[in-house]
Amino acid sequence: MNKQKLIEKFDKQSAIYEENTRKRMMGSWRKRLLEGVQGDVLEIAVGAGANFPYYDMDRVRLSAADFSPMMLQRARRIADELNLQVTLIESDIETLDFPAHSFDSVVSTLSLCGYDDPKQVLRNIGRWCKPGGQVYLLEHGLGRNPFFKSAQRLLNPAARKISGCNWNRDIEQIVRNSGLQIEHMERYWNGMIHLIWARSV
């Protein structure tokens, strides 16, 4: 999908993302994933700030990026309401760049479904992390159940067109092939939801 059309699609969906943020959608998983985050932290594809309520701002200096200006407007509103200090960056994650070893931790939730080359995004994350830096992922992908996997593959073209997401990605394999070291992983919803704690090497 053309990148500008994808940005426009997420701009149009930003109100739904903000509503889900206020409802604390997937809140228990987000809280579990982020409870150990500390230091200089980058969150990519921040959306409307769904993770903001779960950061311990006494331990975190947060930067957050997204390519959708409407998402960032809504993320700013959420951050202000939470009295959260965050540097927001408007950028396409696939062209974003930072000097090597810029961050202690990088966070991505529900973003690997949208990139043309998710492995390269993860390689970039590994480079942006300090040596041994932590990577926190909450992603959706192919489940364990053969029936659901077949359905995900069959419906993927429609899902991509409607929401901008791919439903047919093997998240665990993508992470392993990126060079990140998986330290712990949990899977839910018949294996379709992945919580992954990884480390740069």
XYZ file of C-alpha atoms in Angstrom:
201
model
C 0.000 0.000 0.000
C 1.218 3.505 -0.856
C 2.714 5.042 2.301
C 0.760 8.292 2.045
C -2.493 6.353 1.720
C -1.501 4.308 4.758
C -0.868 7.486 6.756
C -4.279 8.816 5.712
C -5.875 5.542 6.748
C -4.379 5.774 10.242
C -5.289 9.469 10.473
C -8.925 8.466 9.880
C -8.702 5.699 12.488
C -7.130 7.943 15.136
C -10.429 8.693 16.916
C -11.020 4.957 17.408
C -7.473 4.554 18.722
C -8.020 7.362 21.222
C -11.295 5.811 22.360
C -9.549 2.459 22.854
C -6.781 4.211 24.783
C -9.324 5.727 27.153
C -10.981 2.324 27.588
C -7.557 0.838 28.458
C -7.874 -1.793 25.717
C -5.387 -4.620 26.282
C -4.495 -2.804 29.484
C -3.484 -5.870 31.487
C -1.059 -6.968 28.766
C 0.379 -3.477 28.325
C 0.884 -3.122 32.073
C 2.590 -6.510 32.311
C 4.871 -5.757 29.359
C 5.984 -2.325 30.511
C 6.372 -2.761 34.265
C 10.171 -3.053 34.023
C 10.856 -0.295 31.487
C 13.353 2.345 32.578
C 15.909 4.845 31.334
C 15.900 6.556 27.949
C 12.984 4.892 26.147
C 11.797 5.078 22.537
C 8.295 3.941 21.653
C 7.706 3.438 17.934
C 4.288 3.673 16.281
C 2.909 5.253 19.441
C -0.570 5.738 17.989
C -2.867 7.616 20.387
C -0.687 6.874 23.404
C -2.291 3.631 24.569
C 0.838 2.721 26.565
C 1.203 6.080 28.300
C -0.772 5.120 31.451
C 1.618 2.217 32.108
C 4.977 4.000 32.157
C 6.560 4.802 35.508
C 7.662 8.336 34.697
C 9.942 8.438 37.727
C 12.053 5.848 35.901
C 11.524 6.765 32.227
C 12.568 9.531 29.834
C 10.231 8.914 26.922
C 10.417 9.686 23.201
C 7.615 8.426 20.954
C 7.286 8.360 17.157
C 4.466 7.865 14.670
C 3.927 8.723 11.014
C 0.322 9.871 11.548
C -0.041 13.526 12.592
C -3.578 12.894 13.849
C -2.381 10.033 16.036
C 0.291 12.291 17.503
C -2.270 15.024 18.232
C -4.304 12.516 20.210
C -1.211 11.119 21.917
C -0.289 14.648 22.996
C -3.762 15.122 24.480
C -3.468 11.868 26.449
C 0.038 12.769 27.637
C -1.113 16.199 28.827
C -4.037 14.672 30.721
C -1.639 12.252 32.452
C 0.889 15.034 33.104
C 3.418 12.895 31.225
C 6.554 14.419 29.741
C 7.178 12.929 26.292
C 9.014 14.040 23.156
C 6.783 13.273 20.149
C 8.385 12.673 16.753
C 6.429 12.684 13.481
C 8.223 10.226 11.213
C 7.759 7.124 9.117
C 9.265 4.419 11.333
C 10.769 2.681 8.302
C 12.836 5.777 7.446
C 13.421 6.959 11.027
C 17.018 6.984 12.189
C 18.927 7.624 15.393
C 22.606 7.286 16.266
C 23.591 3.829 17.422
C 23.141 3.094 21.124
C 20.753 6.020 21.739
C 18.248 4.258 24.014
C 18.155 1.924 26.990
C 14.876 0.397 25.801
C 12.589 0.396 22.758
C 8.869 -0.388 22.899
C 6.611 -1.497 20.051
C 2.990 -2.527 20.524
C 0.803 -3.659 17.625
C 3.066 -2.175 14.978
C 4.957 -5.034 13.267
C 1.796 -5.880 11.300
C 2.056 -2.670 9.292
C 5.638 -2.446 8.035
C 6.777 -3.529 4.591
C 9.948 -4.973 6.166
C 9.405 -5.664 9.891
C 12.747 -7.478 10.218
C 14.608 -4.353 9.129
C 12.650 -2.236 11.610
C 13.693 -4.651 14.364
C 17.312 -4.557 13.180
C 17.169 -0.764 13.446
C 15.742 -1.088 16.948
C 18.628 -3.366 17.888
C 21.095 -0.771 16.601
C 19.366 2.119 18.407
C 19.508 0.216 21.709
C 22.559 0.408 23.892
C 24.474 -2.899 24.110
C 22.234 -5.298 25.981
C 19.315 -2.873 25.720
C 15.785 -4.136 26.250
C 13.120 -4.462 23.553
C 9.477 -4.807 24.592
C 6.949 -6.094 22.054
C 3.204 -6.692 22.142
C 2.215 -7.867 18.674
C -0.456 -9.848 16.873
C 0.332 -12.527 14.303
C -0.327 -16.078 13.256
C -1.837 -18.210 15.999
C -1.189 -21.831 16.879
C -4.554 -23.258 15.801
C -4.369 -24.541 12.184
C -7.941 -23.408 11.452
C -7.296 -19.869 12.672
C -3.973 -19.721 10.827
C -5.692 -20.658 7.573
C -8.375 -18.036 8.179
C -5.751 -15.375 8.953
C -3.944 -16.106 5.691
C -7.184 -16.158 3.703
C -8.465 -12.879 5.150
C -5.127 -11.060 5.085
C -5.653 -9.137 1.812
C -8.951 -7.729 3.106
C -7.442 -6.901 6.507
C -4.550 -5.075 4.878
C -6.908 -3.049 2.698
C -9.321 -2.163 5.497
C -7.050 -1.551 8.480
C -3.517 -1.368 7.098
C -2.555 -4.478 9.113
C -1.199 -7.847 8.042
C -2.760 -10.784 9.917
C -0.491 -13.487 8.491
C 2.910 -12.747 10.035
C 4.953 -15.210 12.077
C 5.966 -12.775 14.786
C 8.285 -15.071 16.721
C 10.239 -16.006 13.589
C 10.466 -12.391 12.458
C 11.937 -11.386 15.819
C 14.406 -14.286 15.858
C 15.505 -13.541 12.275
C 16.103 -9.878 13.134
C 19.019 -10.712 15.405
C 17.314 -9.761 18.665
C 17.646 -12.273 21.491
C 14.284 -13.351 22.910
C 14.526 -13.654 26.690
C 10.884 -14.426 27.456
C 7.674 -14.803 25.454
C 4.011 -15.280 26.319
C 1.195 -15.989 23.871
C -2.552 -15.471 24.258
C -5.771 -15.750 22.230
C -4.866 -19.101 20.669
C -1.329 -17.838 20.249
C -2.268 -14.815 18.140
C -1.155 -12.231 20.730
C 2.582 -12.201 21.496
C 4.246 -10.534 24.466
C 7.982 -10.613 23.891
C 10.824 -9.408 26.083
C 14.001 -9.287 23.979
C 17.506 -7.864 24.139
C 19.840 -6.282 21.623
C 23.090 -8.150 21.077
